[in-house]
Amino acid sequence: MREVVTEHLRLVETGTADQITALYADDATLEDPVGSEVRRGAAAIREFYATVEPLETETRLVELRVVAGTAAFHFVIVTRPEGMTVTVSPIEVMTFDDEGRITSMKAYWGDADMRFG
């Protein structure tokens, strides 16, 4: 699970939406941020990551805990859309199946966790 989290963050920086989606189980769910629409299945998850794919992006893992098929981690993501810098500091919780694929991802962040520069 640690390796999947690390690979997920690496692919958010440099990979494609298809590569990131391949880390997820076929019927996985994604809720980013928590409280928004839950995306279900590969097509919906791919669509979500396609919005990040063209952006210049950096990620930095701050803290990671892995227990009983679940990973909780705090990280920083910096994107640069249209000449602006946006920094978000979410906490994500992922669950995994027996094959190590992500079955659910919830990202905990809100407006107070965003910085613009």
PDB file of C-alpha atoms in Angstrom:
ATOM      1  CA  MET A   1       0.000   0.000   0.000  1.00  0.00           C
ATOM      2  CA  ARG A   2       2.869   2.363   0.741  1.00  0.00           C
ATOM      3  CA  GLU A   3       4.203   1.735  -2.745  1.00  0.00           C
ATOM      4  CA  VAL A   4       0.805   2.450  -4.309  1.00  0.00           C
ATOM      5  CA  VAL A   5       0.507   5.764  -2.443  1.00  0.00           C
ATOM      6  CA  THR A   6       4.014   6.753  -3.546  1.00  0.00           C
ATOM      7  CA  GLU A   7       3.290   5.731  -7.135  1.00  0.00           C
ATOM      8  CA  HIS A   8      -0.043   7.570  -7.066  1.00  0.00           C
ATOM      9  CA  LEU A   9       1.653  10.820  -6.051  1.00  0.00           C
ATOM     10  CA  ARG A  10       4.408  10.333  -8.649  1.00  0.00           C
ATOM     11  CA  LEU A  11       1.837   9.761 -11.388  1.00  0.00           C
ATOM     12  CA  VAL A  12      -0.185  12.812 -10.334  1.00  0.00           C
ATOM     13  CA  GLU A  13       3.019  14.776 -11.033  1.00  0.00           C
ATOM     14  CA  THR A  14       4.202  13.149 -14.244  1.00  0.00           C
ATOM     15  CA  GLY A  15       1.772  10.466 -15.381  1.00  0.00           C
ATOM     16  CA  THR A  16      -1.376  10.279 -17.414  1.00  0.00           C
ATOM     17  CA  ALA A  17      -4.974   9.917 -16.311  1.00  0.00           C
ATOM     18  CA  ASP A  18      -4.916   6.353 -17.672  1.00  0.00           C
ATOM     19  CA  GLN A  19      -1.839   5.461 -15.609  1.00  0.00           C
ATOM     20  CA  ILE A  20      -3.385   6.829 -12.416  1.00  0.00           C
ATOM     21  CA  THR A  21      -6.712   5.125 -13.107  1.00  0.00           C
ATOM     22  CA  ALA A  22      -4.883   1.794 -13.505  1.00  0.00           C
ATOM     23  CA  LEU A  23      -4.049   1.961  -9.766  1.00  0.00           C
ATOM     24  CA  TYR A  24      -7.786   1.756  -8.972  1.00  0.00           C
ATOM     25  CA  ALA A  25     -10.089  -1.271  -8.900  1.00  0.00           C
ATOM     26  CA  ASP A  26     -12.690  -1.280 -11.686  1.00  0.00           C
ATOM     27  CA  ASP A  27     -15.554  -0.379  -9.329  1.00  0.00           C
ATOM     28  CA  ALA A  28     -13.582   2.028  -7.117  1.00  0.00           C
ATOM     29  CA  THR A  29     -14.953   5.298  -5.786  1.00  0.00           C
ATOM     30  CA  LEU A  30     -13.305   8.713  -5.556  1.00  0.00           C
ATOM     31  CA  GLU A  31     -14.587  11.657  -3.489  1.00  0.00           C
ATOM     32  CA  ASP A  32     -12.383  14.725  -3.886  1.00  0.00           C
ATOM     33  CA  PRO A  33     -13.050  16.771  -1.871  1.00  0.00           C
ATOM     34  CA  VAL A  34     -15.228  14.964   0.652  1.00  0.00           C
ATOM     35  CA  GLY A  35     -18.755  16.311   0.303  1.00  0.00           C
ATOM     36  CA  SER A  36     -18.551  16.580  -3.481  1.00  0.00           C
ATOM     37  CA  GLU A  37     -20.051  14.119  -5.942  1.00  0.00           C
ATOM     38  CA  VAL A  38     -18.702  10.584  -5.521  1.00  0.00           C
ATOM     39  CA  ARG A  39     -17.189   9.345  -8.766  1.00  0.00           C
ATOM     40  CA  ARG A  40     -17.598   5.602  -9.346  1.00  0.00           C
ATOM     41  CA  GLY A  41     -15.772   3.381 -11.825  1.00  0.00           C
ATOM     42  CA  ALA A  42     -12.804   3.735 -14.135  1.00  0.00           C
ATOM     43  CA  ALA A  43     -14.380   6.162 -16.614  1.00  0.00           C
ATOM     44  CA  ALA A  44     -15.397   8.658 -13.912  1.00  0.00           C
ATOM     45  CA  ILE A  45     -12.031   8.387 -12.149  1.00  0.00           C
ATOM     46  CA  ARG A  46     -10.136   8.842 -15.435  1.00  0.00           C
ATOM     47  CA  GLU A  47     -12.242  11.944 -16.187  1.00  0.00           C
ATOM     48  CA  PHE A  48     -11.305  13.408 -12.781  1.00  0.00           C
ATOM     49  CA  TYR A  49      -7.552  12.897 -13.265  1.00  0.00           C
ATOM     50  CA  ALA A  50      -7.677  14.161 -16.853  1.00  0.00           C
ATOM     51  CA  THR A  51      -8.248  17.658 -15.428  1.00  0.00           C
ATOM     52  CA  VAL A  52      -4.871  17.528 -13.649  1.00  0.00           C
ATOM     53  CA  GLU A  53      -2.920  15.799 -16.428  1.00  0.00           C
ATOM     54  CA  PRO A  54      -2.094  18.916 -18.505  1.00  0.00           C
ATOM     55  CA  LEU A  55      -1.022  21.001 -15.487  1.00  0.00           C
ATOM     56  CA  GLU A  56       2.492  21.498 -14.216  1.00  0.00           C
ATOM     57  CA  THR A  57       2.202  19.674 -10.890  1.00  0.00           C
ATOM     58  CA  GLU A  58       4.401  18.894  -7.898  1.00  0.00           C
ATOM     59  CA  THR A  59       3.544  16.686  -4.922  1.00  0.00           C
ATOM     60  CA  ARG A  60       5.263  16.136  -1.590  1.00  0.00           C
ATOM     61  CA  LEU A  61       4.303  13.437   0.887  1.00  0.00           C
ATOM     62  CA  VAL A  62       4.267  14.815   4.438  1.00  0.00           C
ATOM     63  CA  GLU A  63       2.966  11.884   6.503  1.00  0.00           C
ATOM     64  CA  LEU A  64       1.698   8.366   5.745  1.00  0.00           C
ATOM     65  CA  ARG A  65       0.005   5.738   7.912  1.00  0.00           C
ATOM     66  CA  VAL A  66      -0.944   2.268   6.669  1.00  0.00           C
ATOM     67  CA  VAL A  67      -3.168  -0.017   8.761  1.00  0.00           C
ATOM     68  CA  ALA A  68      -5.539  -2.886   7.923  1.00  0.00           C
ATOM     69  CA  GLY A  69      -5.980  -2.298   4.203  1.00  0.00           C
ATOM     70  CA  THR A  70      -6.210   1.474   4.585  1.00  0.00           C
ATOM     71  CA  ALA A  71      -3.722   4.279   3.981  1.00  0.00           C
ATOM     72  CA  ALA A  72      -4.143   7.782   5.391  1.00  0.00           C
ATOM     73  CA  PHE A  73      -1.704  10.414   4.242  1.00  0.00           C
ATOM     74  CA  HIS A  74      -1.104  14.134   4.294  1.00  0.00           C
ATOM     75  CA  PHE A  75       0.570  15.653   1.268  1.00  0.00           C
ATOM     76  CA  VAL A  76       1.041  18.946  -0.526  1.00  0.00           C
ATOM     77  CA  ILE A  77       0.139  19.424  -4.172  1.00  0.00           C
ATOM     78  CA  VAL A  78       1.188  22.490  -6.151  1.00  0.00           C
ATOM     79  CA  THR A  79      -0.338  23.167  -9.567  1.00  0.00           C
ATOM     80  CA  ARG A  80       0.313  26.017 -11.945  1.00  0.00           C
ATOM     81  CA  PRO A  81      -2.780  26.663 -14.069  1.00  0.00           C
ATOM     82  CA  GLU A  82      -2.709  29.682 -16.381  1.00  0.00           C
ATOM     83  CA  GLY A  83       0.405  31.258 -14.838  1.00  0.00           C
ATOM     84  CA  MET A  84      -0.927  31.080 -11.287  1.00  0.00           C
ATOM     85  CA  THR A  85       0.328  28.858  -8.437  1.00  0.00           C
ATOM     86  CA  VAL A  86      -2.229  26.915  -6.391  1.00  0.00           C
ATOM     87  CA  THR A  87      -1.102  24.959  -3.317  1.00  0.00           C
ATOM     88  CA  VAL A  88      -3.434  22.525  -1.561  1.00  0.00           C
ATOM     89  CA  SER A  89      -2.606  20.481   1.529  1.00  0.00           C
ATOM     90  CA  PRO A  90      -5.132  17.611   1.704  1.00  0.00           C
ATOM     91  CA  ILE A  91      -5.378  14.486   3.789  1.00  0.00           C
ATOM     92  CA  GLU A  92      -6.407  11.467   1.741  1.00  0.00           C
ATOM     93  CA  VAL A  93      -7.735   8.128   2.907  1.00  0.00           C
ATOM     94  CA  MET A  94      -7.501   5.165   0.533  1.00  0.00           C
ATOM     95  CA  THR A  95      -8.749   1.621   0.955  1.00  0.00           C
ATOM     96  CA  PHE A  96      -7.286  -1.310  -0.970  1.00  0.00           C
ATOM     97  CA  ASP A  97      -8.369  -4.720  -2.204  1.00  0.00           C
ATOM     98  CA  ASP A  98      -6.342  -7.918  -1.794  1.00  0.00           C
ATOM     99  CA  GLU A  99      -4.517  -7.189  -5.062  1.00  0.00           C
ATOM    100  CA  GLY A 100      -3.311  -3.798  -3.811  1.00  0.00           C
ATOM    101  CA  ARG A 101      -5.637  -1.767  -6.010  1.00  0.00           C
ATOM    102  CA  ILE A 102      -7.363   1.313  -4.620  1.00  0.00           C
ATOM    103  CA  THR A 103     -11.040   0.613  -3.879  1.00  0.00           C
ATOM    104  CA  SER A 104     -11.878   4.048  -2.497  1.00  0.00           C
ATOM    105  CA  MET A 105     -10.227   7.420  -2.120  1.00  0.00           C
ATOM    106  CA  LYS A 106     -11.508  10.326  -0.055  1.00  0.00           C
ATOM    107  CA  ALA A 107      -9.671  13.648  -0.028  1.00  0.00           C
ATOM    108  CA  TYR A 108     -10.228  15.893   2.986  1.00  0.00           C
ATOM    109  CA  TRP A 109      -9.630  19.543   2.157  1.00  0.00           C
ATOM    110  CA  GLY A 110     -11.538  22.781   1.746  1.00  0.00           C
ATOM    111  CA  ASP A 111     -11.076  26.395   0.757  1.00  0.00           C
ATOM    112  CA  ALA A 112      -9.065  27.090   3.926  1.00  0.00           C
ATOM    113  CA  ASP A 113      -6.483  24.537   2.751  1.00  0.00           C
ATOM    114  CA  MET A 114      -5.751  26.365  -0.528  1.00  0.00           C
ATOM    115  CA  ARG A 115      -3.136  29.052  -1.119  1.00  0.00           C
ATOM    116  CA  PHE A 116      -2.817  31.141  -4.252  1.00  0.00           C
ATOM    117  CA  GLY A 117       0.355  32.810  -5.395  1.00  0.00           C
TER     118      GLY A 117
END
